[in-house]
Structures are given as structure tokens and as C-alpha cells.
mmCIF file of C-alpha atoms and ligand atoms in Angstrom:
data_model
loop_
_atom_site.group_PDB
_atom_site.id
_atom_site.type_symbol
_atom_site.label_atom_id
_atom_site.label_comp_id
_atom_site.label_asym_id
_atom_site.label_seq_id
_atom_site.Cartn_x
_atom_site.Cartn_y
_atom_site.Cartn_z
ATOM 1 C CA SER N 1 14.766 -66.032 106.949
ATOM 2 C CA GLN N 2 14.813 -65.531 111.291
ATOM 3 C CA ALA N 3 12.777 -67.395 113.511
ATOM 4 C CA PRO N 4 9.996 -67.646 114.617
ATOM 5 C CA LYS N 5 7.893 -66.404 112.063
ATOM 6 C CA VAL N 6 4.124 -65.283 113.059
ATOM 7 C CA ALA N 7 1.720 -65.594 110.468
ATOM 8 C CA LEU N 8 -1.039 -63.077 111.032
ATOM 9 C CA LEU N 9 -3.991 -63.640 108.971
ATOM 10 C CA GLY N 10 -7.410 -60.804 109.170
ATOM 11 C CA ALA N 11 -4.760 -58.521 110.167
ATOM 12 C CA ALA N 12 -6.261 -55.078 109.442
ATOM 13 C CA GLY N 13 -9.696 -55.435 111.465
ATOM 14 C CA GLY N 14 -10.972 -55.213 114.925
ATOM 15 C CA ILE N 15 -9.099 -57.787 116.570
ATOM 16 C CA GLY N 16 -6.028 -58.041 114.337
ATOM 17 C CA GLN N 17 -5.284 -55.010 114.666
ATOM 18 C CA PRO N 18 -5.142 -54.639 119.031
ATOM 19 C CA LEU N 19 -3.410 -58.988 118.129
ATOM 20 C CA GLY N 20 -0.937 -56.927 115.526
ATOM 21 C CA LEU N 21 0.083 -54.599 118.016
ATOM 22 C CA LEU N 22 0.496 -57.110 120.952
ATOM 23 C CA LEU N 23 2.659 -59.220 118.979
ATOM 24 C CA LYS N 24 4.931 -56.808 118.026
ATOM 25 C CA GLN N 25 5.731 -56.290 121.820
ATOM 26 C CA ASP N 26 6.061 -60.239 122.137
ATOM 27 C CA PRO N 27 9.933 -60.480 122.335
ATOM 28 C CA LEU N 28 9.695 -63.805 121.170
ATOM 29 C CA VAL N 29 8.087 -62.948 117.869
ATOM 30 C CA ALA N 30 11.285 -62.703 115.222
ATOM 31 C CA HIS N 31 9.482 -61.628 112.203
ATOM 32 C CA LEU N 32 5.286 -60.556 111.917
ATOM 33 C CA SER N 33 3.655 -61.189 108.574
ATOM 34 C CA LEU N 34 0.447 -58.873 108.447
ATOM 35 C CA TYR N 35 -2.184 -60.230 106.283
ATOM 36 C CA ASP N 36 -5.104 -59.095 104.862
ATOM 37 C CA VAL N 37 -7.923 -57.977 101.318
ATOM 38 C CA VAL N 38 -7.459 -54.880 103.439
ATOM 39 C CA ASN N 39 -6.186 -52.003 104.404
ATOM 40 C CA THR N 40 -2.508 -54.366 105.608
ATOM 41 C CA PRO N 41 -0.160 -51.434 104.404
ATOM 42 C CA GLY N 42 -0.908 -48.726 106.409
ATOM 43 C CA VAL N 43 -1.231 -51.176 109.635
ATOM 44 C CA ALA N 44 1.856 -52.616 108.763
ATOM 45 C CA ALA N 45 3.881 -49.212 108.937
ATOM 46 C CA ASP N 46 1.695 -47.556 111.812
ATOM 47 C CA LEU N 47 3.099 -50.825 113.537
ATOM 48 C CA SER N 48 6.306 -50.960 112.726
ATOM 49 C CA HIS N 49 7.368 -47.761 114.085
ATOM 50 C CA ILE N 50 7.064 -49.389 117.406
ATOM 51 C CA ASP N 51 10.423 -49.875 118.613
ATOM 52 C CA SER N 52 10.264 -53.594 119.344
ATOM 53 C CA ASN N 53 12.847 -56.219 117.515
ATOM 54 C CA ALA N 54 10.345 -58.131 115.458
ATOM 55 C CA LYS N 55 10.329 -57.072 111.566
ATOM 56 C CA VAL N 56 6.910 -56.219 110.584
ATOM 57 C CA THR N 57 6.007 -57.016 106.468
ATOM 58 C CA ALA N 58 2.226 -56.330 104.567
ATOM 59 C CA HIS N 59 0.504 -59.109 102.105
ATOM 60 C CA THR N 60 -2.239 -57.742 100.354
ATOM 61 C CA GLY N 61 -4.999 -60.217 98.116
ATOM 62 C CA GLN N 62 -5.401 -62.868 97.500
ATOM 63 C CA ALA N 63 -2.038 -62.416 95.307
ATOM 64 C CA GLU N 64 0.212 -61.957 98.479
ATOM 65 C CA LEU N 65 -0.975 -65.188 100.246
ATOM 66 C CA PHE N 66 1.122 -67.452 99.791
ATOM 67 C CA ALA N 67 4.560 -65.143 100.203
ATOM 68 C CA ALA N 68 2.356 -64.218 103.678
ATOM 69 C CA VAL N 69 2.575 -67.596 105.152
ATOM 70 C CA GLU N 70 5.660 -68.982 103.393
ATOM 71 C CA ASN N 71 7.763 -70.340 106.855
ATOM 72 C CA ALA N 72 5.417 -69.136 109.063
ATOM 73 C CA ASP N 73 6.092 -71.159 112.091
ATOM 74 C CA VAL N 74 2.787 -70.421 113.506
ATOM 75 C CA ILE N 75 -0.560 -68.391 111.830
ATOM 76 C CA VAL N 76 -2.996 -66.882 113.716
ATOM 77 C CA ILE N 77 -6.691 -66.690 112.049
ATOM 78 C CA PRO N 78 -8.682 -64.121 113.068
ATOM 79 C CA ALA N 79 -10.124 -63.080 109.614
ATOM 80 C CA GLY N 80 -13.693 -62.974 109.005
ATOM 81 C CA VAL N 81 -17.105 -61.249 109.914
ATOM 82 C CA PRO N 82 -17.619 -61.046 113.159
ATOM 83 C CA ARG N 83 -21.584 -61.017 115.115
ATOM 84 C CA LYS N 84 -24.065 -58.863 115.885
ATOM 85 C CA PRO N 85 -27.042 -58.788 118.335
ATOM 86 C CA GLY N 86 -28.739 -61.586 118.027
ATOM 87 C CA MET N 87 -26.592 -63.389 115.767
ATOM 88 C CA THR N 88 -24.891 -66.863 117.056
ATOM 89 C CA ARG N 89 -21.572 -68.067 116.715
ATOM 90 C CA ASP N 90 -22.774 -70.182 114.640
ATOM 91 C CA ASP N 91 -25.333 -67.703 112.678
ATOM 92 C CA LEU N 92 -21.168 -66.570 111.270
ATOM 93 C CA PHE N 93 -21.115 -69.650 109.424
ATOM 94 C CA ASN N 94 -21.566 -69.256 105.395
ATOM 95 C CA THR N 95 -19.686 -66.301 105.287
ATOM 96 C CA ASN N 96 -16.227 -67.757 107.958
ATOM 97 C CA ALA N 97 -16.497 -71.328 106.852
ATOM 98 C CA GLY N 98 -14.825 -70.127 103.004
ATOM 99 C CA ILE N 99 -13.114 -68.200 104.759
ATOM 100 C CA VAL N 100 -11.446 -70.485 106.570
ATOM 101 C CA ARG N 101 -10.854 -73.306 104.439
ATOM 102 C CA ASP N 102 -9.512 -70.612 101.122
ATOM 103 C CA LEU N 103 -7.183 -69.419 103.858
ATOM 104 C CA ALA N 104 -5.429 -73.190 105.145
ATOM 105 C CA ALA N 105 -5.582 -74.618 101.511
ATOM 106 C CA VAL N 106 -2.409 -72.132 100.658
ATOM 107 C CA ILE N 107 -1.726 -72.889 104.243
ATOM 108 C CA ALA N 108 -1.604 -76.576 103.159
ATOM 109 C CA LYS N 109 0.950 -75.742 100.228
ATOM 110 C CA ALA N 110 3.443 -72.386 102.123
ATOM 111 C CA ALA N 111 4.094 -73.100 105.410
ATOM 112 C CA PRO N 112 2.460 -76.868 106.338
ATOM 113 C CA LYS N 113 4.623 -77.658 108.467
ATOM 114 C CA ALA N 114 3.114 -74.453 110.973
ATOM 115 C CA LEU N 115 1.442 -74.320 114.131
ATOM 116 C CA ILE N 116 -2.252 -72.568 112.950
ATOM 117 C CA ALA N 117 -4.119 -70.654 116.286
ATOM 118 C CA ILE N 118 -7.988 -70.338 114.549
ATOM 119 C CA ILE N 119 -10.235 -67.425 116.417
ATOM 120 C CA THR N 120 -12.524 -66.814 113.462
ATOM 121 C CA ASN N 121 -16.210 -68.161 114.847
ATOM 122 C CA PRO N 122 -18.129 -70.473 114.989
ATOM 123 C CA VAL N 123 -14.126 -71.822 115.983
ATOM 124 C CA ASN N 124 -16.212 -75.689 116.909
ATOM 125 C CA SER N 125 -16.679 -76.077 113.351
ATOM 126 C CA THR N 126 -14.231 -73.605 111.749
ATOM 127 C CA VAL N 127 -10.914 -76.050 113.112
ATOM 128 C CA PRO N 128 -12.491 -79.332 111.474
ATOM 129 C CA ILE N 129 -12.830 -76.966 108.012
ATOM 130 C CA ALA N 130 -8.558 -76.450 108.527
ATOM 131 C CA SER N 131 -8.109 -80.076 109.157
ATOM 132 C CA GLU N 132 -10.351 -81.148 106.981
ATOM 133 C CA VAL N 133 -8.884 -78.865 103.564
ATOM 134 C CA LEU N 134 -4.799 -80.398 104.715
ATOM 135 C CA LYS N 135 -6.470 -83.636 105.824
ATOM 136 C CA LYS N 136 -7.397 -83.359 101.358
ATOM 137 C CA ALA N 137 -3.787 -82.308 101.069
ATOM 138 C CA GLY N 138 -2.273 -84.824 102.565
ATOM 139 C CA VAL N 139 -0.266 -83.039 105.239
ATOM 140 C CA TYR N 140 -2.676 -82.478 109.150
ATOM 141 C CA ASP N 141 -1.199 -82.972 111.449
ATOM 142 C CA PRO N 142 -4.085 -82.820 114.671
ATOM 143 C CA LYS N 143 -0.821 -81.897 116.703
ATOM 144 C CA ARG N 144 -0.439 -78.413 114.772
ATOM 145 C CA VAL N 145 -3.921 -77.222 114.657
ATOM 146 C CA PHE N 146 -6.167 -75.301 117.199
ATOM 147 C CA GLY N 147 -8.769 -73.614 118.196
ATOM 148 C CA VAL N 148 -8.223 -70.138 120.117
ATOM 149 C CA THR N 149 -10.512 -70.234 123.565
ATOM 150 C CA THR N 150 -8.026 -68.377 125.957
ATOM 151 C CA LEU N 151 -10.153 -65.601 125.440
ATOM 152 C CA ASP N 152 -13.503 -67.889 127.410
ATOM 153 C CA VAL N 153 -10.691 -69.314 129.884
ATOM 154 C CA VAL N 154 -8.801 -65.797 130.841
ATOM 155 C CA ARG N 155 -12.951 -64.235 131.505
ATOM 156 C CA SER N 156 -13.450 -66.892 133.855
ATOM 157 C CA GLN N 157 -10.643 -66.410 135.442
ATOM 158 C CA ALA N 158 -11.388 -62.762 135.140
ATOM 159 C CA PHE N 159 -14.983 -62.603 136.316
ATOM 160 C CA VAL N 160 -13.599 -65.636 139.627
ATOM 161 C CA ALA N 161 -11.138 -63.472 140.509
ATOM 162 C CA GLU N 162 -13.716 -60.091 141.101
ATOM 163 C CA LEU N 163 -16.371 -62.389 142.498
ATOM 164 C CA LYS N 164 -14.011 -63.889 146.045
ATOM 165 C CA GLY N 165 -11.785 -60.740 145.736
ATOM 166 C CA HIS N 166 -8.884 -63.056 143.711
ATOM 167 C CA ASP N 167 -5.571 -61.591 141.864
ATOM 168 C CA ALA N 168 -6.898 -62.374 138.721
ATOM 169 C CA THR N 169 -3.229 -62.496 137.437
ATOM 170 C CA LYS N 170 -3.196 -65.364 139.467
ATOM 171 C CA THR N 171 -6.076 -67.112 139.236
ATOM 172 C CA ILE N 172 -6.359 -70.416 137.084
ATOM 173 C CA VAL N 173 -9.160 -72.201 136.017
ATOM 174 C CA PRO N 174 -9.317 -74.405 133.118
ATOM 175 C CA VAL N 175 -12.032 -74.786 130.469
ATOM 176 C CA VAL N 176 -12.790 -77.497 128.741
ATOM 177 C CA GLY N 177 -15.134 -78.097 125.624
ATOM 178 C CA GLY N 178 -15.962 -76.002 123.311
ATOM 179 C CA HIS N 179 -15.791 -72.185 122.186
ATOM 180 C CA ALA N 180 -20.125 -71.149 121.972
ATOM 181 C CA GLY N 181 -22.618 -71.710 124.315
ATOM 182 C CA ILE N 182 -23.288 -74.614 126.520
ATOM 183 C CA THR N 183 -20.014 -76.352 124.779
ATOM 184 C CA ILE N 184 -17.910 -73.991 127.252
ATOM 185 C CA ILE N 185 -16.862 -75.820 130.353
ATOM 186 C CA PRO N 186 -15.378 -73.650 133.268
ATOM 187 C CA LEU N 187 -13.668 -76.169 135.766
ATOM 188 C CA LEU N 188 -14.885 -74.741 138.924
ATOM 189 C CA SER N 189 -13.585 -77.219 140.663
ATOM 190 C CA GLN N 190 -10.101 -77.682 139.593
ATOM 191 C CA VAL N 191 -9.398 -73.391 140.569
ATOM 192 C CA THR N 192 -6.127 -72.837 141.422
ATOM 193 C CA PRO N 193 -5.876 -71.222 143.813
ATOM 194 C CA ALA N 194 -8.270 -73.685 145.479
ATOM 195 C CA THR N 195 -10.927 -72.007 145.775
ATOM 196 C CA THR N 196 -14.554 -73.322 147.193
ATOM 197 C CA PHE N 197 -17.895 -72.144 145.387
ATOM 198 C CA THR N 198 -21.546 -72.362 147.133
ATOM 199 C CA GLU N 199 -23.886 -73.786 144.622
ATOM 200 C CA ALA N 200 -25.467 -70.455 144.029
ATOM 201 C CA GLU N 201 -22.264 -69.437 142.584
ATOM 202 C CA ILE N 202 -21.876 -72.540 140.252
ATOM 203 C CA SER N 203 -25.378 -71.498 138.478
ATOM 204 C CA LYS N 204 -24.266 -68.229 137.883
ATOM 205 C CA LEU N 205 -20.541 -68.039 137.196
ATOM 206 C CA THR N 206 -21.028 -70.926 134.230
ATOM 207 C CA PRO N 207 -23.548 -68.888 132.230
ATOM 208 C CA ARG N 208 -22.107 -65.628 132.439
ATOM 209 C CA ILE N 209 -18.966 -67.199 131.323
ATOM 210 C CA GLN N 210 -21.168 -69.220 128.366
ATOM 211 C CA ASP N 211 -23.042 -65.934 127.646
ATOM 212 C CA ALA N 212 -19.947 -63.395 127.784
ATOM 213 C CA GLY N 213 -18.943 -63.203 124.139
ATOM 214 C CA THR N 214 -23.269 -62.052 123.857
ATOM 215 C CA GLU N 215 -22.889 -59.737 126.946
ATOM 216 C CA VAL N 216 -19.940 -57.863 124.438
ATOM 217 C CA VAL N 217 -22.197 -58.397 121.288
ATOM 218 C CA ASN N 218 -24.949 -57.047 123.039
ATOM 219 C CA ALA N 219 -23.263 -54.015 124.889
ATOM 220 C CA LYS N 220 -21.065 -52.846 120.999
ATOM 221 C CA ALA N 221 -25.050 -53.089 119.798
ATOM 222 C CA GLY N 222 -23.871 -53.363 115.701
ATOM 223 C CA ALA N 223 -20.917 -52.696 115.932
ATOM 224 C CA GLY N 224 -19.663 -56.220 116.606
ATOM 225 C CA SER N 225 -18.104 -58.802 118.762
ATOM 226 C CA ALA N 226 -15.021 -59.267 121.178
ATOM 227 C CA THR N 227 -12.129 -57.203 119.609
ATOM 228 C CA LEU N 228 -9.137 -56.370 121.872
ATOM 229 C CA SER N 229 -9.724 -59.254 125.369
ATOM 230 C CA MET N 230 -10.156 -61.300 122.099
ATOM 231 C CA ALA N 231 -6.015 -60.554 120.627
ATOM 232 C CA LEU N 232 -5.549 -60.557 124.456
ATOM 233 C CA ALA N 233 -6.364 -63.864 124.218
ATOM 234 C CA GLY N 234 -4.784 -64.616 120.835
ATOM 235 C CA ALA N 235 -1.408 -62.766 122.008
ATOM 236 C CA LYS N 236 -1.926 -65.145 124.602
ATOM 237 C CA PHE N 237 -1.961 -68.642 123.356
ATOM 238 C CA ALA N 238 0.477 -67.157 120.156
ATOM 239 C CA ASN N 239 3.509 -66.578 122.902
ATOM 240 C CA ALA N 240 2.947 -69.567 124.831
ATOM 241 C CA LEU N 241 2.900 -71.759 121.356
ATOM 242 C CA ILE N 242 6.280 -70.321 120.148
ATOM 243 C CA ARG N 243 7.697 -71.048 123.926
ATOM 244 C CA GLY N 244 6.845 -74.337 123.170
ATOM 245 C CA LEU N 245 8.186 -74.201 120.252
ATOM 246 C CA LYS N 246 11.550 -73.389 121.963
ATOM 247 C CA GLY N 247 11.150 -75.967 123.900
ATOM 248 C CA GLN N 248 9.423 -74.192 126.642
ATOM 249 C CA LYS N 249 6.514 -77.095 127.831
ATOM 250 C CA ASN N 250 3.474 -75.039 129.188
ATOM 251 C CA VAL N 251 -0.211 -75.997 129.607
ATOM 252 C CA GLN N 252 -2.842 -74.518 127.381
ATOM 253 C CA CYS N 253 -6.347 -75.400 126.761
ATOM 254 C CA ALA N 254 -6.948 -74.897 122.978
ATOM 255 C CA TYR N 255 -9.471 -76.438 120.960
ATOM 256 C CA VAL N 256 -7.717 -79.429 119.633
ATOM 257 C CA ALA N 257 -7.539 -82.980 118.063
ATOM 258 C CA SER N 258 -7.746 -84.833 121.880
ATOM 259 C CA ASN N 259 -10.110 -87.637 121.880
ATOM 260 C CA ALA N 260 -10.411 -85.968 124.826
ATOM 261 C CA VAL N 261 -13.810 -87.060 125.666
ATOM 262 C CA ASN N 262 -15.612 -90.720 124.468
ATOM 263 C CA GLY N 263 -17.604 -89.769 120.929
ATOM 264 C CA VAL N 264 -16.488 -86.522 120.021
ATOM 265 C CA GLU N 265 -13.353 -86.580 118.055
ATOM 266 C CA TYR N 266 -12.716 -82.719 118.470
ATOM 267 C CA PHE N 267 -12.828 -80.986 123.214
ATOM 268 C CA SER N 268 -11.008 -77.873 124.034
ATOM 269 C CA THR N 269 -8.202 -79.555 127.398
ATOM 270 C CA PRO N 270 -5.367 -78.800 129.135
ATOM 271 C CA LEU N 271 -2.875 -79.965 126.597
ATOM 272 C CA GLU N 272 1.038 -79.779 126.939
ATOM 273 C CA LEU N 273 2.305 -77.152 124.124
ATOM 274 C CA GLY N 274 6.202 -78.109 123.257
ATOM 275 C CA PRO N 275 8.255 -78.201 120.082
ATOM 276 C CA ASN N 276 5.651 -80.405 117.807
ATOM 277 C CA GLY N 277 2.809 -78.284 118.673
ATOM 278 C CA VAL N 278 0.723 -81.009 120.689
ATOM 279 C CA GLU N 279 3.070 -82.723 123.242
ATOM 280 C CA LYS N 280 0.765 -83.730 125.551
ATOM 281 C CA ILE N 281 -3.679 -84.414 126.481
ATOM 282 C CA LEU N 282 -3.851 -83.539 130.212
ATOM 283 C CA GLY N 283 -8.229 -84.841 129.760
ATOM 284 C CA VAL N 284 -10.200 -83.360 132.033
ATOM 285 C CA GLY N 285 -9.344 -84.937 134.418
ATOM 286 C CA LYS N 286 -12.218 -84.642 138.050
ATOM 287 C CA VAL N 287 -14.693 -83.199 137.920
ATOM 288 C CA SER N 288 -17.792 -82.143 139.742
ATOM 289 C CA ALA N 289 -20.681 -84.110 138.920
ATOM 290 C CA PHE N 290 -21.889 -81.106 137.511
ATOM 291 C CA GLU N 291 -19.582 -80.534 135.453
ATOM 292 C CA GLN N 292 -19.553 -84.161 134.335
ATOM 293 C CA LYS N 293 -23.440 -83.121 133.321
ATOM 294 C CA LEU N 294 -22.205 -80.086 131.422
ATOM 295 C CA ILE N 295 -19.577 -82.371 129.525
ATOM 296 C CA ASP N 296 -22.220 -84.981 128.441
ATOM 297 C CA ALA N 297 -24.898 -82.407 126.963
ATOM 298 C CA SER N 298 -21.591 -80.750 125.219
ATOM 299 C CA VAL N 299 -20.642 -83.951 123.314
ATOM 300 C CA PRO N 300 -24.188 -83.814 120.623
ATOM 301 C CA GLU N 301 -23.909 -80.168 120.633
ATOM 302 C CA LEU N 302 -19.948 -80.182 119.239
ATOM 303 C CA ASN N 303 -20.515 -83.415 117.510
ATOM 304 C CA LYS N 304 -22.863 -81.295 115.545
ATOM 305 C CA ASN N 305 -21.022 -78.747 114.717
ATOM 306 C CA ILE N 306 -17.520 -80.462 114.192
ATOM 307 C CA ALA N 307 -20.017 -83.214 111.055
ATOM 308 C CA LYS N 308 -21.439 -79.124 109.224
ATOM 309 C CA GLY N 309 -17.640 -77.942 109.534
ATOM 310 C CA VAL N 310 -16.241 -81.342 107.630
ATOM 311 C CA SER N 311 -19.416 -81.595 105.483
ATOM 312 C CA PHE N 312 -18.545 -78.030 103.902
ATOM 313 C CA VAL N 313 -15.756 -79.012 103.193
ATOM 314 C CA LYS N 314 -16.632 -83.121 102.081
ATOM 315 C CA GLY N 315 -19.280 -80.816 99.789
ATOM 316 C CA ASN N 316 -22.115 -83.140 101.146
HETATM 317 N N1 LIG L 401 -8.862 -63.027 103.802
HETATM 318 C C1 LIG L 401 -8.554 -62.255 105.012
HETATM 319 N N2 LIG L 401 -8.669 -61.388 106.255
HETATM 320 C C2 LIG L 401 -10.182 -61.114 105.244
HETATM 321 C C3 LIG L 401 -10.775 -62.358 104.602
HETATM 322 C C4 LIG L 401 -9.850 -63.259 104.053
HETATM 323 N N3 LIG L 401 -10.555 -63.921 103.309
HETATM 324 N N4 LIG L 401 -11.847 -62.139 105.310
HETATM 325 C C5 LIG L 401 -11.921 -60.802 105.513
HETATM 326 N N5 LIG L 401 -10.873 -60.849 106.196
HETATM 327 C C6 LIG L 401 -10.665 -59.156 106.741
HETATM 328 C C7 LIG L 401 -11.384 -58.645 106.759
HETATM 329 O O1 LIG L 401 -10.920 -57.542 105.797
HETATM 330 C C8 LIG L 401 -10.920 -57.397 107.989
HETATM 331 O O2 LIG L 401 -9.673 -56.842 108.346
HETATM 332 O O3 LIG L 401 -11.092 -60.256 108.829
HETATM 333 C C9 LIG L 401 -10.767 -59.425 109.224
HETATM 334 C C10 LIG L 401 -12.293 -58.837 109.957
HETATM 335 O O4 LIG L 401 -11.754 -57.691 110.692
HETATM 336 P P1 LIG L 401 -13.443 -57.837 111.964
HETATM 337 O O5 LIG L 401 -14.364 -57.079 110.425
HETATM 338 O O6 LIG L 401 -13.286 -56.702 111.960
HETATM 339 O O7 LIG L 401 -13.974 -58.614 113.090
HETATM 340 P P2 LIG L 401 -13.835 -59.294 114.247
HETATM 341 O O8 LIG L 401 -14.410 -58.447 115.528
HETATM 342 O O9 LIG L 401 -11.919 -58.576 113.723
HETATM 343 O O10 LIG L 401 -13.757 -60.946 114.481
HETATM 344 C C11 LIG L 401 -13.185 -61.211 113.156
HETATM 345 O O11 LIG L 401 -12.813 -63.135 114.896
HETATM 346 O O12 LIG L 401 -13.798 -63.833 117.470
HETATM 347 C C12 LIG L 401 -13.958 -63.913 115.608
HETATM 348 O O13 LIG L 401 -16.122 -64.291 115.530
HETATM 349 C C13 LIG L 401 -15.222 -62.871 115.202
HETATM 350 O O14 LIG L 401 -14.955 -64.215 113.187
HETATM 351 C C14 LIG L 401 -14.618 -63.224 113.873
HETATM 352 C C15 LIG L 401 -13.047 -63.060 113.617
#
């Protein structure tokens, strides 16, 4: 079969459909394997008419999951239920935890070497869930399991560029920590090109970035959470993973088992991606006193989210 094969699980959803569109257009994708519990044939037929080179296949329902992920190089997972107004990402836990656990169990058998990019929220917990399932199956490699935090980076870059009148496409903002509320930590002291912020700007921008998902949830007024921007972020991250597999090392932020910060196993920092997934953990670097406070505050919250995921799999 052609490589790289990218499997998209949850392909018929609000994120899945535009993400499938972007992956179909990515010249690096040779085979786009679409999986969902409903509507996959329609989405696949539609995408297959686009004149790009990626081959599209459709797989529907549990019985076809093994084939969907078999030999996949990269697996992107937006399967799950989205947030409604008044809900936190953690409120999604029960439904989405079960979905990710069951998908990971099949991935462990059908594609133990794949790079897995998890979008399903709460990412702070679903990454540990998938990791525990892979551990149980004896195929866990911490270099290959990622929580996608690219949307936090994308948003930060958009907001900083907007505030400062910069070119958004040339603005780089590292975001570390996790992917919910106070665990989202934009490193405004490390923006490229070098940008200075007043204290007032920092204390306005930081919570806006942390709550940006809620801005979308509220604006959609019951229709769900971010889909289009999340799809773009997911496609960017999948492309970065594929470039890494092809030997084009590149740096991205993602939530992985990095031990990058003392006292917490999973933590997003800039990482070097390469042929084996994570090649190098670059860490948080030199942070401001304000950022260090945010990092310190995120650790107990992340540990709570991680423990919840781990005990969901271990059953205690
Ligand atoms: N396997 C595969 N797909 C599934 C499963 C499953 N077990 N359960 C549900 N799905 C599919 C649904 O059929 C649907 O097509 O996942 C898709 C989810 O789509 P939406 O309900 O539109 O949700 P979306 O807005 O795409 O968000 C999905 O991503 O960002 C996160 O918080 C968000 O966790 C949520 C997820």
C-alpha cells in the first residue's frame, strides 16, 4: 500500500469533515483512510472527487475499524462528542474516554507503530487513556502518542498578530502545558519575531487564549465547539508528523509524555519531530516569572486530569 497512510477516526464529524478535506489536499498524504460510526461512505465519495493524489477509502462501524487503521503511519482522532455552552472540556469525559479507549485497543493490534494524534477532548485525559491502553497491550511508545494542542498555538498567533498588527503567518507563539483552561500557557516572552507586551496586554491576552474555545462554544450557542479552526490545526499537525517521518525534522508544540516539567508526566512543550515521532523534548526554555507561576499552577490540575484518565483504564 502507498505511504504515508493517514487514518482519520471520526471522519464524518464537525471537525472530521473539514480535516478530511485538508488532508485530502495535502500533497504529502498518499492514502486517506476515513473511519466513523456513521456517514463515512458519503464523506469519502465526496472527497474522492477532488483532483488531488491521495487515495480515499471509507470504513464504517466497529467491524471495519481494524482495516481502517491497519498499516497507518499517522492516525488522527477527532471522534467524540463536542462541548455545549456551560460545559468544560472535562464534562465530556465519560463519553469520550470510552471512545478513545476502544479506538486505542484496536490501534494497539492493527497499527502499533503508528503516530497517534488525539484531538478528542479532554485531551489532558484522553492522551493518558490511549497511552494506558497501549501500555496494557505492550506496544506503548511515548514518542508516538500526541495530544494536539496546535489550535492553542494557532489562536495565540492570530491574537498576537491582531493585537500588534503583525503578519499572522509569520508570528510564532509557543504554547506549553495542557489543552484546557489554566493548563494552556502561552509563552508571550518567547514570541517570534521578538515582541514586547505591556503587563496589561499580557494579563488580557493570556486568559483570552485560555478561554478561546469557550468563545467559540458560546458563539455557536449549542451547535458545538470549534470545528474549522480545529480542523486546520489538526491538518497542520498531521502534516508536521508526516514531514518528520520523511526525515524533515521540525519543531511543534504537543501534549506528550515529556517529563519536561518536574512533577508531571504529560506536558506540552516545543518538540522536535522526526522519523520516530518525538526526537527531542526542547522544554519550556527561559520563561518569565508570570509564566513560571502559570506553569506551577498547571501542574496539580494536569495531574488531576492525568490520574482521572489513568484510573478510567485501570478501573479504580
Ligand atoms: N468511533 C468513531 N467515530 C465516532 C465514535 C466512535 N466510537 N463515536 C462518535 N464518533 C463520531 C461521530 O459519529 C461524529 O461523526 O465522531 C464525530 C464527532 O463529530 P461531532 O459530533 O461533530 O463533534 P466535533 O465537533 O467534530 O468534536 C469532536 O473533538 O475537539 C474535540 O471536544 C471535541 O471531543 C470533541 C471532538
